[in-house]
């Protein structure tokens, strides 16, 4: 288990003073940090078709990016190279444990754990990210520079798919050692170069932009066959100009649009479904012999542990005295009185079967849990 300490701050103090505000060097954030995997294991993951990986080299100032999966690692040279593997938490349970200390931030904001291995002088160059990130230093040392957002900084593509930013003034310039952590808010320029072979773990976050939201919401409206209300103007009067779209017309159209977003049932169902959608491939093992909801209690021992599979996104909302439980893009309705058990599915990454038993008399809960286990989103580990 990883124990995070943020320079003596409480989580609340960190959120108030740094989250989305300014970068922070967390010296010794993890004491006696142990890497959850080796560089060789990381390379093994980068050979998998379903896992997104990149290899970046910067020999003599010549930046090149190569996309995985990799069959060999000849480009991962003794210096000036970095291998980056996305969403390792989806595939490697011990690595997924590194997310646990950051779970004071809501589930839906957490994206994935990216892991990089860099040889001396290796890095991805100066760049900006759209999202918050905590970068944990594992094995080895890496010198990191971080600046403040600066709209005048120009971005350019060094190689296709390798966007960099021009040189920036650093407010943090530090050689990170094992267990040190950097918090970097969106838009802060940063660059890190390995001093010796180094592993870095990036806890990345999600923040949808308006275009993602509107296009997904529009898809939902179409799927649900909603949005049938049509423009009407029973109070239309003669106008001086027939060419004008006047203020009243504009506000009526805006109201028509707003009424869809303000439709609580439609909006909540879409939001949970959208925010719980996975972005990366998952390593799920659906059961070969599917469980039957009515026999769940015969098949699972009370002490057995139910684990949430790596990368599964589990969220809930309370809407009209009901719980909308959204897991990996599917939304289920459950009676509000089972909130405690629903929270086990969303707020915990594992729990004992015994703890959910009080909700098994609810058909919807029992059916939902059975489906989630059958699909491999949650898996049973026999108590030993
Ligand atoms: C890296 O680990 O090389 C990249 C991490 C980052 O800059 O976001
Ligand atoms: Co970055």
Coordinates of C-alpha atoms and ligand atoms in Angstrom, one line a residue:
X1 CA 0.0 0.0 0.0
X2 CA 1.3 3.4 -1.0
X3 CA 1.1 6.2 1.7
X4 CA 1.0 9.7 0.2
X5 CA 2.1 12.7 2.2
X6 CA 1.8 16.1 0.5
X7 CA 4.4 18.3 2.2
X8 CA 2.5 18.0 5.4
X9 CA -0.7 19.3 3.9
X10 CA -4.1 17.8 4.2
X11 CA -5.9 16.7 1.0
X12 CA -8.2 19.7 1.5
X13 CA -5.3 22.1 1.8
X14 CA -3.8 20.7 -1.3
X15 CA -7.1 21.1 -3.2
X16 CA -7.5 24.6 -2.0
X17 CA -4.0 25.9 -2.7
X18 CA -2.7 23.8 -5.6
X19 CA -5.2 21.7 -7.5
X20 CA -5.7 23.4 -10.9
X21 CA -3.8 26.4 -9.6
X22 CA -0.1 26.0 -9.4
X23 CA 2.6 23.3 -9.7
X24 CA 4.0 21.6 -6.6
X25 CA 7.1 19.6 -5.9
X26 CA 6.2 17.0 -3.3
X27 CA 9.5 15.9 -1.9
X28 CA 9.4 12.4 -0.5
X29 CA 5.7 12.1 -1.3
X30 CA 6.2 8.4 -0.9
X31 CA 8.8 7.2 1.6
X32 CA 10.7 4.0 0.7
X33 CA 8.9 3.9 -2.7
X34 CA 8.9 0.5 -4.3
X35 CA 8.4 0.3 -8.1
X36 CA 5.3 -1.9 -8.8
X37 CA 6.9 -3.2 -12.0
X38 CA 10.3 -3.4 -13.8
X39 CA 11.4 -1.7 -17.0
X40 CA 11.3 -5.2 -18.6
X41 CA 7.7 -5.7 -17.6
X42 CA 6.8 -2.3 -19.0
X43 CA 8.5 -3.3 -22.3
X44 CA 6.4 -6.5 -22.3
X45 CA 3.2 -4.5 -22.0
X46 CA 4.4 -2.3 -24.9
X47 CA 4.4 -5.4 -27.1
X48 CA 0.7 -5.9 -26.7
X49 CA -1.6 -4.9 -29.5
X50 CA -4.3 -3.6 -27.1
X51 CA -2.0 -1.4 -25.1
X52 CA -1.1 2.1 -26.3
X53 CA 2.6 2.8 -26.3
X54 CA 5.2 5.2 -27.7
X55 CA 8.9 5.4 -28.0
X56 CA 10.5 8.8 -28.2
X57 CA 14.2 9.4 -29.0
X58 CA 16.1 12.6 -29.1
X59 CA 19.6 11.8 -30.4
X60 CA 21.6 15.0 -31.1
X61 CA 18.5 17.1 -30.9
X62 CA 16.6 15.0 -33.5
X63 CA 13.2 14.2 -32.0
X64 CA 11.4 11.1 -33.2
X65 CA 8.3 9.4 -32.0
X66 CA 7.4 5.8 -32.8
X67 CA 4.1 4.1 -32.0
X68 CA 3.7 0.6 -30.5
X69 CA 3.1 -2.2 -30.3
X70 CA 6.8 -2.9 -30.4
X71 CA 8.4 -6.2 -31.6
X72 CA 11.8 -5.2 -30.5
X73 CA 13.4 -2.4 -28.5
X74 CA 16.4 -1.6 -30.6
X75 CA 15.3 2.1 -30.5
X76 CA 15.3 2.1 -26.7
X77 CA 19.0 3.0 -26.7
X78 CA 21.3 3.3 -23.7
X79 CA 20.7 7.1 -23.7
X80 CA 18.3 9.7 -25.2
X81 CA 15.2 7.4 -25.3
X82 CA 11.9 7.0 -23.5
X83 CA 9.3 4.3 -23.7
X84 CA 5.8 5.4 -22.6
X85 CA 2.9 3.0 -21.9
X86 CA -0.6 4.3 -21.4
X87 CA -3.3 2.9 -19.0
X88 CA -1.0 0.4 -17.3
X89 CA -3.5 0.4 -14.4
X90 CA -5.9 -1.4 -16.7
X91 CA -3.5 -4.3 -17.2
X92 CA -1.2 -4.5 -14.1
X93 CA -3.0 -4.8 -10.7
X94 CA 0.1 -3.9 -8.6
X95 CA 0.7 -0.8 -10.8
X96 CA -3.0 0.1 -10.4
X97 CA -2.4 0.4 -6.6
X98 CA -0.5 3.6 -7.3
X99 CA -3.8 5.3 -8.1
X100 CA -5.2 4.5 -4.6
X101 CA -3.4 7.4 -2.8
X102 CA -4.9 9.9 -5.3
X103 CA -8.4 8.7 -4.9
X104 CA -9.3 11.7 -2.8
X105 CA -10.1 13.1 -6.2
X106 CA -13.5 11.9 -7.6
X107 CA -13.5 8.7 -9.7
X108 CA -14.7 10.4 -12.8
X109 CA -11.8 12.9 -12.9
X110 CA -9.2 10.1 -12.8
X111 CA -8.1 8.8 -16.2
X112 CA -5.2 6.4 -16.1
X113 CA -1.7 5.6 -15.0
X114 CA 0.9 6.2 -17.7
X115 CA 4.4 4.8 -17.1
X116 CA 7.6 5.8 -18.8
X117 CA 11.0 4.4 -18.8
X118 CA 13.8 6.8 -19.8
X119 CA 17.5 6.2 -20.4
X120 CA 19.9 9.1 -19.5
X121 CA 18.9 12.4 -21.3
X122 CA 15.7 10.7 -22.5
X123 CA 12.4 12.6 -22.3
X124 CA 9.5 13.8 -24.5
X125 CA 10.8 17.4 -24.5
X126 CA 9.2 20.6 -23.3
X127 CA 5.4 20.4 -23.7
X128 CA 2.0 21.3 -22.2
X129 CA -0.7 18.8 -21.2
X130 CA -4.4 19.6 -21.2
X131 CA -5.0 17.7 -18.0
X132 CA -3.7 17.7 -14.4
X133 CA -1.0 15.1 -13.7
X134 CA 0.9 13.8 -10.8
X135 CA 4.3 12.5 -11.9
X136 CA 5.9 10.1 -9.5
X137 CA 9.5 9.3 -9.6
X138 CA 10.3 5.7 -9.4
X139 CA 13.6 4.0 -10.0
X140 CA 16.5 6.3 -11.0
X141 CA 16.6 10.1 -11.1
X142 CA 15.2 12.6 -13.6
X143 CA 15.6 16.3 -13.7
X144 CA 12.3 18.1 -14.2
X145 CA 11.6 21.8 -15.0
X146 CA 8.0 23.2 -14.7
X147 CA 6.8 26.6 -15.6
X148 CA 3.6 28.6 -15.2
X149 CA 0.9 28.8 -18.0
X150 CA 2.0 31.4 -20.5
X151 CA -0.4 32.0 -23.5
X152 CA 2.5 33.5 -25.5
X153 CA 4.5 30.2 -25.6
X154 CA 4.4 28.8 -29.1
X155 CA 3.7 25.1 -29.6
X156 CA 5.1 23.2 -32.6
X157 CA 5.2 19.6 -33.8
X158 CA 8.7 18.2 -33.5
X159 CA 7.8 15.0 -35.2
X160 CA 4.3 14.0 -36.2
X161 CA 2.5 13.2 -32.9
X162 CA 5.2 15.0 -30.8
X163 CA 3.9 18.4 -29.8
X164 CA 6.4 20.6 -28.0
X165 CA 6.5 24.1 -26.7
X166 CA 9.3 26.7 -26.9
X167 CA 11.7 27.2 -24.0
X168 CA 10.0 28.5 -20.8
X169 CA 11.0 29.9 -17.5
X170 CA 10.9 27.3 -14.7
X171 CA 9.5 27.9 -11.2
X172 CA 10.4 24.3 -10.3
X173 CA 13.8 22.9 -11.4
X174 CA 14.6 19.8 -9.5
X175 CA 16.3 16.4 -9.8
X176 CA 13.6 14.0 -8.7
X177 CA 14.5 10.9 -6.7
X178 CA 12.5 7.8 -6.0
X179 CA 9.3 8.7 -4.1
X180 CA 9.3 12.4 -5.1
X181 CA 6.2 13.6 -6.9
X182 CA 5.4 16.6 -9.1
X183 CA 1.9 18.0 -9.4
X184 CA 1.4 19.8 -12.7
X185 CA -1.9 21.6 -13.4
X186 CA -3.2 21.8 -17.0
X187 CA -1.3 24.2 -19.3
X188 CA 1.9 24.4 -17.3
X189 CA 4.9 23.8 -19.5
X190 CA 7.2 21.0 -18.3
X191 CA 10.1 18.8 -19.4
X192 CA 12.0 16.0 -17.7
X193 CA 15.2 14.4 -18.7
X194 CA 16.5 11.2 -17.1
X195 CA 19.8 11.5 -15.2
X196 CA 20.0 7.7 -14.9
X197 CA 17.7 5.0 -16.1
X198 CA 14.4 6.2 -14.7
X199 CA 10.8 5.0 -14.3
X200 CA 8.1 7.6 -14.0
X201 CA 4.4 7.1 -13.1
X202 CA 1.9 9.7 -14.3
X203 CA -1.5 9.8 -12.7
X204 CA -3.6 11.5 -15.4
X205 CA -7.0 13.1 -15.1
X206 CA -9.9 13.8 -17.4
X207 CA -11.7 17.0 -18.1
X208 CA -14.1 17.0 -21.0
X209 CA -14.3 20.1 -23.2
X210 CA -17.5 21.7 -24.5
X211 CA -17.3 20.0 -27.9
X212 CA -16.9 16.5 -26.3
X213 CA -19.9 17.2 -24.1
X214 CA -22.2 18.6 -26.8
X215 CA -21.4 15.9 -29.3
X216 CA -21.9 13.1 -26.8
X217 CA -25.1 14.7 -25.5
X218 CA -26.4 15.1 -29.0
X219 CA -25.7 11.3 -29.6
X220 CA -27.6 10.5 -26.4
X221 CA -30.6 12.6 -27.4
X222 CA -30.8 10.7 -30.7
X223 CA -30.3 7.3 -29.1
X224 CA -33.1 8.1 -26.6
X225 CA -35.3 9.5 -29.3
X226 CA -35.7 12.6 -27.2
X227 CA -35.6 16.2 -28.5
X228 CA -38.8 16.1 -30.4
X229 CA -40.1 19.5 -29.2
X230 CA -40.3 21.8 -32.2
X231 CA -39.9 25.6 -32.5
X232 CA -43.2 27.4 -32.3
X233 CA -44.1 31.1 -32.4
X234 CA -47.8 31.5 -31.8
X235 CA -47.3 35.2 -30.8
X236 CA -45.6 36.1 -34.1
X237 CA -46.2 39.7 -35.1
X238 CA -45.5 41.7 -38.2
X239 CA -41.9 43.0 -38.3
X240 CA -40.1 45.9 -40.1
X241 CA -37.6 43.5 -41.5
X242 CA -38.2 39.9 -42.5
X243 CA -34.5 39.2 -42.9
X244 CA -33.7 39.6 -39.2
X245 CA -33.5 36.8 -36.7
X246 CA -34.6 38.9 -33.8
X247 CA -33.8 38.7 -30.1
X248 CA -37.1 36.9 -29.3
X249 CA -36.4 34.2 -32.0
X250 CA -32.9 33.7 -30.6
X251 CA -34.0 33.3 -27.1
X252 CA -36.8 30.9 -28.1
X253 CA -34.3 28.7 -29.9
X254 CA -31.9 28.9 -27.0
X255 CA -34.7 27.9 -24.6
X256 CA -35.5 24.9 -26.8
X257 CA -31.9 23.8 -26.5
X258 CA -31.6 24.6 -22.8
X259 CA -34.8 22.6 -22.0
X260 CA -33.0 19.5 -23.2
X261 CA -30.0 20.0 -21.0
X262 CA -32.4 21.0 -18.2
X263 CA -34.3 17.8 -18.5
X264 CA -33.0 16.2 -15.3
X265 CA -33.7 12.6 -16.3
X266 CA -32.2 12.9 -19.8
X267 CA -29.2 14.9 -18.6
X268 CA -28.3 12.7 -15.6
X269 CA -28.6 9.5 -17.6
X270 CA -26.4 10.9 -20.3
X271 CA -23.8 12.4 -17.9
X272 CA -23.3 9.1 -15.9
X273 CA -23.1 7.1 -19.1
X274 CA -20.7 9.6 -20.7
X275 CA -18.4 10.1 -17.8
X276 CA -18.1 6.4 -17.1
X277 CA -17.1 5.5 -20.6
X278 CA -13.7 3.9 -20.8
X279 CA -11.1 5.5 -23.1
X280 CA -8.7 2.7 -23.2
X281 CA -8.9 -1.0 -24.0
X282 CA -9.5 -3.1 -20.9
X283 CA -8.2 -6.4 -19.7
X284 CA -11.5 -8.0 -18.7
X285 CA -12.2 -11.7 -18.3
X286 CA -16.0 -12.4 -18.7
X287 CA -17.0 -15.5 -16.9
X288 CA -17.2 -18.6 -19.1
X289 CA -20.0 -20.0 -16.9
X290 CA -22.2 -17.0 -16.3
X291 CA -23.7 -16.7 -12.8
X292 CA -27.5 -16.6 -12.5
X293 CA -28.7 -13.8 -10.2
X294 CA -31.1 -16.0 -8.2
X295 CA -28.2 -18.3 -7.3
X296 CA -25.6 -15.7 -6.6
X297 CA -25.6 -16.4 -2.9
X298 CA -25.0 -20.2 -3.5
X299 CA -22.1 -19.5 -5.8
X300 CA -20.2 -16.8 -3.8
X301 CA -19.0 -17.3 -0.2
X302 CA -19.8 -14.4 2.2
X303 CA -16.0 -13.9 2.8
X304 CA -15.1 -13.9 -0.9
X305 CA -13.6 -10.6 -2.1
X306 CA -15.2 -8.8 -5.0
X307 CA -12.6 -6.7 -6.8
X308 CA -13.2 -4.0 -9.3
X309 CA -11.1 -4.7 -12.4
X310 CA -8.3 -2.2 -13.3
X311 CA -9.6 0.8 -15.2
X312 CA -13.3 0.2 -14.6
X313 CA -15.1 3.5 -14.1
X314 CA -17.8 3.3 -11.5
X315 CA -19.9 6.4 -10.7
X316 CA -23.3 7.1 -9.2
X317 CA -25.8 10.0 -8.9
X318 CA -28.9 10.5 -6.8
X319 CA -31.8 11.5 -9.0
X320 CA -35.5 11.6 -7.9
X321 CA -35.0 9.2 -5.0
X322 CA -33.2 6.7 -7.1
X323 CA -29.6 5.9 -7.7
X324 CA -28.2 6.0 -11.2
X325 CA -25.2 3.8 -11.2
X326 CA -23.0 4.2 -14.2
X327 CA -20.3 1.7 -14.9
X328 CA -18.1 1.7 -18.0
X329 CA -20.8 3.4 -20.1
X330 CA -23.8 1.5 -18.9
X331 CA -26.3 3.1 -16.5
X332 CA -28.4 1.1 -14.0
X333 CA -31.3 2.2 -11.7
X334 CA -31.2 1.1 -8.1
X335 CA -33.4 2.0 -5.1
X336 CA -31.9 4.8 -3.0
X337 CA -32.0 2.6 0.2
X338 CA -29.2 0.6 -1.2
X339 CA -26.8 3.5 -1.4
X340 CA -24.4 2.0 1.1
X341 CA -23.9 -1.1 -1.1
X342 CA -23.8 0.9 -4.3
X343 CA -20.9 3.0 -2.7
X344 CA -19.0 -0.3 -2.3
X345 CA -19.1 -0.7 -6.0
X346 CA -18.0 2.9 -6.7
X347 CA -16.0 4.2 -3.7
X348 CA -14.0 1.0 -3.0
X349 CA -11.8 -1.0 -5.3
X350 CA -12.6 -4.2 -3.4
X351 CA -15.1 -5.4 -0.7
X352 CA -16.3 -8.6 0.7
X353 CA -19.4 -10.3 -0.7
X354 CA -20.9 -10.2 2.8
X355 CA -20.9 -6.4 2.7
X356 CA -23.3 -6.3 -0.3
X357 CA -25.6 -9.0 1.0
X358 CA -28.1 -6.5 2.6
X359 CA -28.9 -5.3 -1.0
X360 CA -29.4 -8.7 -2.5
X361 CA -33.1 -8.7 -1.7
X362 CA -33.4 -6.0 -4.3
X363 CA -33.8 -7.5 -7.7
X364 CA -32.2 -4.6 -9.6
X365 CA -29.1 -4.6 -7.4
X366 CA -28.7 -8.4 -7.5
X367 CA -29.2 -8.4 -11.3
X368 CA -26.7 -5.5 -11.8
X369 CA -24.1 -7.1 -9.6
X370 CA -24.5 -10.4 -11.5
X371 CA -24.1 -8.7 -14.8
X372 CA -21.0 -6.8 -13.7
X373 CA -19.4 -10.1 -12.4
X374 CA -20.4 -12.0 -15.6
X375 CA -18.9 -9.3 -17.8
X376 CA -15.6 -9.3 -15.8
X377 CA -15.9 -5.7 -14.6
X378 CA -15.8 -7.0 -11.1
X379 CA -14.3 -10.4 -10.2
X380 CA -14.6 -12.7 -7.3
X381 CA -11.5 -13.7 -5.4
X382 CA -12.0 -16.8 -3.2
X383 CA -11.3 -16.1 0.4
X384 CA -8.5 -18.3 1.6
Ligands
LIG1 C1 7.2 11.2 -19.1 O1 7.0 10.4 -18.2 O2 8.2 11.2 -19.8 C2 6.1 12.1 -19.6 C3 5.2 12.6 -18.5 C4 4.6 13.9 -18.8 O3 5.3 14.8 -19.1 O4 3.4 14.1 -18.7
LIG2 CO1 3.5 16.0 -19.7

